[in-house]
């Protein structure tokens, strides 16, 4: 199975900070990657798919980039509601695999 | 309102069986791939299985292959996960998710845009 490794974990930041989360795949996955946000006790929420396409209704402060093995999720100005755990997910091969998650905490 | 609602979770003994259901409302299930994802207590997300809209293609993660069966009844707008030979390692919240499967020829991408609230499965004696 393709291994997805996220960093850092956890991440401490303040409101207004620019935050970058990295996801590295154990092999080339083209741009077959999505990002999901999960708040405690809630279902995950889709943010980005195909590495860089922003899902409708998701604030434009979220952006994604990368291809091959290295990907990033950037939050341009962290808002209070953004403190959550973020997961990358590769959909290049079966079985699909998630990263271990990056918890964004209040500094 | 477009939503998915899981049911059927609960406490089961090791070696036992359980069937989860996921019922859709606000849209027709038949045109969508559907997926099950689980999350053990305090742990990350794990993709479990998926099924094509017409049921013709199915995939599983290795750890459940041969024990779990994903299926669907489009007439009932429902998705199912039959879980047999359960062990403590299967204890988790199980989420169903709709895959709107974005395609930019020739590549298609998984896009899990709608999720259920989750169903807790506890395997314990």
Coordinates of C-alpha atoms in Angstrom, one line a residue:
Chain A
X1 CA 0.0 0.0 0.0
X2 CA 1.1 3.6 -0.7
X3 CA 2.2 5.2 2.6
X4 CA 1.3 8.9 3.2
X5 CA 3.3 10.8 5.7
X6 CA 2.2 14.2 7.0
X7 CA 4.3 16.8 8.8
X8 CA 4.4 18.5 11.2
X9 CA 2.3 16.8 13.7
X10 CA 1.1 18.6 15.7
X11 CA 1.3 22.1 14.6
X12 CA 1.0 25.1 17.0
X13 CA -0.1 28.4 15.5
X14 CA -1.9 31.6 16.2
X15 CA -4.9 33.3 14.6
X16 CA -3.7 35.1 11.5
X17 CA -0.7 32.9 10.9
X18 CA 0.1 31.4 7.6
X19 CA 0.2 27.6 8.0
X20 CA 1.6 25.0 5.7
X21 CA 1.0 21.2 6.1
X22 CA 3.1 18.8 4.1
X23 CA 2.1 15.3 2.8
X24 CA 4.6 13.0 1.2
X25 CA 3.7 9.8 -0.7
X26 CA 5.9 6.7 -0.7
X27 CA 5.6 6.7 -4.5
X28 CA 4.6 8.9 -7.4
X29 CA 0.8 9.5 -7.2
X30 CA 0.5 12.2 -9.9
X31 CA -1.9 14.7 -8.5
X32 CA -4.4 12.1 -7.1
X33 CA -4.6 13.7 -3.6
X34 CA -7.3 15.2 -1.5
X35 CA -7.3 17.2 1.8
X36 CA -9.9 16.8 4.5
X37 CA -10.6 18.7 7.7
X38 CA -12.0 17.0 10.8
X39 CA -13.2 18.8 14.0
X40 CA -13.5 16.7 17.2
X41 CA -16.6 14.5 17.2
X42 CA -17.5 15.4 13.6
X43 CA -17.3 13.8 10.2
X44 CA -14.4 14.8 7.9
X45 CA -15.0 17.7 5.5
X46 CA -13.7 17.9 2.0
X47 CA -11.4 20.9 1.4
X48 CA -9.4 20.1 -1.8
X49 CA -9.3 17.4 -4.4
X50 CA -7.0 16.6 -7.4
X51 CA -4.3 18.3 -5.3
X52 CA -5.3 21.9 -5.9
X53 CA -9.0 22.2 -6.7
X54 CA -10.9 23.9 -4.0
X55 CA -14.3 22.4 -3.1
X56 CA -17.2 24.7 -3.5
X57 CA -18.0 26.6 -0.4
X58 CA -14.6 26.2 1.2
X59 CA -12.9 29.6 2.0
X60 CA -10.3 30.8 -0.4
X61 CA -7.7 31.0 2.4
X62 CA -7.3 27.3 1.9
X63 CA -5.1 26.2 -1.1
X64 CA -3.4 23.0 -2.2
X65 CA -0.4 22.3 -4.4
X66 CA 2.0 19.6 -5.4
X67 CA 2.4 16.6 -7.7
X68 CA 4.3 13.4 -7.7
X69 CA 5.3 12.7 -4.1
X70 CA 5.2 16.0 -2.3
X71 CA 2.0 18.0 -1.6
X72 CA 1.1 21.0 0.6
X73 CA -2.0 22.4 2.2
X74 CA -1.7 26.1 3.0
X75 CA -4.0 28.2 5.1
X76 CA -3.2 31.8 4.3
X77 CA -4.5 33.4 7.5
X78 CA -5.6 31.0 10.3
X79 CA -9.1 31.6 11.7
X80 CA -10.5 30.3 15.0
X81 CA -12.6 27.7 13.2
X82 CA -9.6 26.3 11.4
X83 CA -8.2 24.7 14.6
X84 CA -8.8 21.0 13.7
X85 CA -7.1 17.9 12.3
X86 CA -6.2 17.7 8.6
X87 CA -5.7 14.6 6.6
X88 CA -4.4 14.0 3.1
X89 CA -5.8 11.0 1.1
X90 CA -4.3 9.4 -2.0
X91 CA -6.7 8.1 -4.6
X92 CA -4.0 6.9 -7.1
X93 CA -4.1 3.3 -6.1
X94 CA -6.1 0.8 -4.1
X95 CA -6.3 0.6 -1.2
X96 CA -6.8 4.4 -0.7
X97 CA -4.6 5.6 2.2
X98 CA -4.8 8.6 4.5
X99 CA -1.9 10.4 6.1
X100 CA -1.7 10.1 9.9
X101 CA -3.3 13.6 10.3
X102 CA -1.9 17.0 11.4
X103 CA -3.6 18.6 14.4
X104 CA -3.5 22.3 14.2
X105 CA -3.5 23.6 17.8
X106 CA -3.7 27.0 19.4
X107 CA -0.3 28.4 20.3
Chain B
X1 CA -31.3 18.5 2.3
X2 CA -28.6 16.2 0.9
X3 CA -27.5 13.9 3.7
X4 CA -26.3 10.4 4.6
X5 CA -27.4 8.7 7.8
X6 CA -25.7 5.6 9.2
X7 CA -27.4 3.1 11.4
X8 CA -26.7 -0.4 12.8
X9 CA -23.8 0.3 15.0
X10 CA -23.4 -1.2 18.5
X11 CA -21.6 -3.6 20.8
X12 CA -20.7 -7.0 19.5
X13 CA -18.6 -9.8 20.9
X14 CA -15.3 -10.9 19.2
X15 CA -16.1 -13.2 16.3
X16 CA -19.5 -11.8 15.9
X17 CA -21.2 -10.0 13.0
X18 CA -22.9 -6.6 12.4
X19 CA -24.4 -4.9 9.4
X20 CA -24.2 -1.2 9.0
X21 CA -26.6 0.8 6.8
X22 CA -26.2 4.2 5.2
X23 CA -29.3 5.8 3.8
X24 CA -29.2 8.7 1.5
X25 CA -31.7 11.5 1.2
X26 CA -31.9 14.5 -1.1
X27 CA -30.1 12.7 -3.9
X28 CA -30.2 9.4 -5.8
X29 CA -27.4 7.0 -4.7
X30 CA -27.3 5.1 -8.0
X31 CA -25.0 7.5 -9.9
X32 CA -22.4 7.7 -7.2
X33 CA -19.5 5.6 -6.0
X34 CA -19.8 5.1 -2.3
X35 CA -17.2 4.6 0.4
X36 CA -16.8 3.4 3.9
X37 CA -14.1 5.0 6.1
X38 CA -13.4 4.2 9.8
X39 CA -11.7 5.8 12.7
X40 CA -10.6 3.9 15.8
X41 CA -10.9 5.8 19.1
X42 CA -8.2 8.5 19.2
X43 CA -6.7 7.4 15.9
X44 CA -6.7 8.6 12.3
X45 CA -8.9 7.9 9.3
X46 CA -8.7 4.5 7.5
X47 CA -10.3 3.9 4.1
X48 CA -12.2 0.6 4.3
X49 CA -14.0 -0.2 1.0
X50 CA -15.8 1.3 -1.9
X51 CA -18.4 0.3 -4.5
X52 CA -19.3 1.7 -8.0
X53 CA -22.8 3.1 -8.6
X54 CA -24.1 0.0 -10.3
X55 CA -22.3 -2.3 -7.9
X56 CA -20.0 -3.7 -10.6
X57 CA -16.7 -2.7 -9.0
X58 CA -15.7 -3.2 -5.4
X59 CA -12.4 -2.8 -3.5
X60 CA -11.4 -3.4 0.1
X61 CA -8.4 -2.6 2.4
X62 CA -6.5 -5.8 3.0
X63 CA -7.3 -5.9 6.8
X64 CA -11.0 -6.5 6.1
X65 CA -10.9 -8.4 2.8
X66 CA -12.8 -11.7 3.2
X67 CA -14.5 -10.6 6.4
X68 CA -16.4 -7.4 5.3
X69 CA -18.8 -7.1 2.4
X70 CA -19.9 -3.8 0.9
X71 CA -23.1 -3.7 -1.0
X72 CA -25.9 -1.4 -2.1
X73 CA -29.6 -1.3 -2.9
X74 CA -30.2 1.7 -5.2
X75 CA -33.9 1.1 -5.1
X76 CA -33.8 1.8 -1.3
X77 CA -31.1 4.5 -1.7
X78 CA -29.0 2.6 0.7
X79 CA -25.4 1.4 1.2
X80 CA -24.4 -1.5 3.5
X81 CA -21.4 -2.9 5.2
X82 CA -21.7 -6.5 6.4
X83 CA -19.0 -7.2 9.0
X84 CA -18.1 -10.7 10.0
X85 CA -15.5 -12.3 12.2
X86 CA -15.1 -9.0 14.1
X87 CA -12.1 -8.4 16.4
X88 CA -11.2 -5.6 18.8
X89 CA -9.1 -4.0 16.0
X90 CA -12.4 -3.3 14.2
X91 CA -13.7 -1.1 17.0
X92 CA -14.2 2.3 15.4
X93 CA -16.6 4.9 14.2
X94 CA -17.7 4.0 10.7
X95 CA -18.5 6.7 8.2
X96 CA -20.1 6.4 4.8
X97 CA -19.2 9.0 2.2
X98 CA -20.5 9.9 -1.2
X99 CA -17.8 10.1 -4.0
X100 CA -18.8 12.6 -6.7
X101 CA -15.9 11.3 -8.7
X102 CA -14.5 14.3 -10.5
X103 CA -13.2 13.4 -14.0
X104 CA -10.7 15.4 -16.1
X105 CA -10.2 13.0 -18.9
X106 CA -8.5 10.6 -18.8
X107 CA -8.1 10.8 -15.0
X108 CA -10.8 10.5 -12.4
X109 CA -10.4 11.5 -8.8
X110 CA -12.1 10.4 -5.6
X111 CA -14.1 13.4 -4.1
X112 CA -15.8 12.5 -0.8
X113 CA -18.1 15.5 -0.7
X114 CA -20.9 14.2 1.6
X115 CA -20.4 12.2 4.8
X116 CA -22.6 10.6 7.3
X117 CA -22.4 11.4 11.0
X118 CA -20.8 8.0 11.8
X119 CA -21.8 4.8 13.5
X120 CA -19.9 3.4 16.5
X121 CA -19.0 -0.2 16.4
X122 CA -17.5 -1.7 19.6
X123 CA -16.1 -5.2 19.6
X124 CA -15.7 -6.4 23.2
X125 CA -16.6 -9.3 25.4

